[in-house]
Amino acid sequence: AMVEQAAEAGFNTIYFQARHRGYAYYTPGVEPAAPVLLGPDGSPRWDPLEVAVRAAHEAGLRVEAWVEVLPV
């Protein structure tokens, strides 16, 4: 829904917060996945960044990863 709203409003880019408080909100390599993404076996259940990129590209939007470097 957010991607559709951004496209309808005339935006051309979506910024996706890929990391937050030391956790990855995408299928990680070295970094730990965010706890809310993990299934009972400890592996990520889904990749929100992949979902956002697919939806945005279907709507003709770019996606930029936003990394929170110094949380306050």
GROMACS .gro file of C-alpha atoms in nm:
model
   72
    1ALA     CA    1   0.000   0.000   0.000
    2MET     CA    2   0.285   0.242   0.081
    3VAL     CA    3   0.449   0.180  -0.257
    4GLU     CA    4   0.120   0.244  -0.436
    5GLN     CA    5   0.066   0.567  -0.241
    6ALA     CA    6   0.419   0.687  -0.320
    7ALA     CA    7   0.371   0.616  -0.692
    8GLU     CA    8   0.030   0.789  -0.697
    9ALA     CA    9   0.180   1.093  -0.521
   10GLY     CA   10   0.445   1.126  -0.792
   11PHE     CA   11   0.748   1.005  -0.600
   12ASN     CA   12   1.026   0.834  -0.795
   13THR     CA   13   1.232   0.689  -0.507
   14ILE     CA   14   1.158   0.503  -0.184
   15TYR     CA   15   1.408   0.492   0.100
   16PHE     CA   16   1.406   0.161   0.284
   17GLN     CA   17   1.560   0.140   0.631
   18ALA     CA   18   1.779  -0.167   0.580
   19ARG     CA   19   1.942  -0.169   0.924
   20HIS     CA   20   1.819  -0.060   1.263
   21ARG     CA   21   1.988  -0.096   1.602
   22GLY     CA   22   2.243  -0.342   1.466
   23TYR     CA   23   1.992  -0.571   1.296
   24ALA     CA   24   1.941  -0.633   0.926
   25TYR     CA   25   1.595  -0.598   0.770
   26TYR     CA   26   1.696  -0.806   0.470
   27THR     CA   27   1.833  -1.156   0.428
   28PRO     CA   28   2.164  -1.102   0.604
   29GLY     CA   29   2.507  -1.238   0.548
   30VAL     CA   30   2.726  -1.139   0.842
   31GLU     CA   31   2.483  -0.915   1.030
   32PRO     CA   32   2.212  -1.069   1.248
   33ALA     CA   33   1.857  -1.057   1.115
   34ALA     CA   34   1.605  -0.851   1.309
   35PRO     CA   35   1.431  -1.069   1.569
   36VAL     CA   36   1.087  -0.986   1.428
   37LEU     CA   37   1.187  -1.156   1.101
   38LEU     CA   38   1.298  -1.484   1.255
   39GLY     CA   39   1.098  -1.804   1.253
   40PRO     CA   40   1.096  -2.067   1.529
   41ASP     CA   41   1.414  -2.225   1.393
   42GLY     CA   42   1.602  -1.893   1.403
   43SER     CA   43   1.619  -1.840   1.028
   44PRO     CA   44   1.458  -1.540   0.855
   45ARG     CA   45   1.099  -1.608   0.748
   46TRP     CA   46   1.100  -1.341   0.477
   47ASP     CA   47   1.305  -1.060   0.330
   48PRO     CA   48   1.127  -0.723   0.360
   49LEU     CA   49   1.385  -0.547   0.140
   50GLU     CA   50   1.323  -0.795  -0.142
   51VAL     CA   51   0.946  -0.743  -0.111
   52ALA     CA   52   0.991  -0.363  -0.118
   53VAL     CA   53   1.222  -0.375  -0.421
   54ARG     CA   54   0.987  -0.597  -0.621
   55ALA     CA   55   0.680  -0.384  -0.540
   56ALA     CA   56   0.864  -0.059  -0.611
   57HIS     CA   57   1.006  -0.178  -0.942
   58GLU     CA   58   0.661  -0.295  -1.050
   59ALA     CA   59   0.536   0.057  -0.975
   60GLY     CA   60   0.829   0.217  -1.160
   61LEU     CA   61   1.003   0.342  -0.846
   62ARG     CA   62   1.366   0.320  -0.735
   63VAL     CA   63   1.463   0.186  -0.393
   64GLU     CA   64   1.756   0.320  -0.193
   65ALA     CA   65   1.877   0.144   0.121
   66TRP     CA   66   1.893   0.372   0.421
   67VAL     CA   67   2.130   0.267   0.697
   68GLU     CA   68   2.095   0.418   1.044
   69VAL     CA   69   2.457   0.472   1.142
   70LEU     CA   70   2.433   0.648   1.478
   71PRO     CA   71   2.104   0.589   1.656
   72VAL     CA   72   2.039   0.828   1.941
   0.00000   0.00000   0.00000
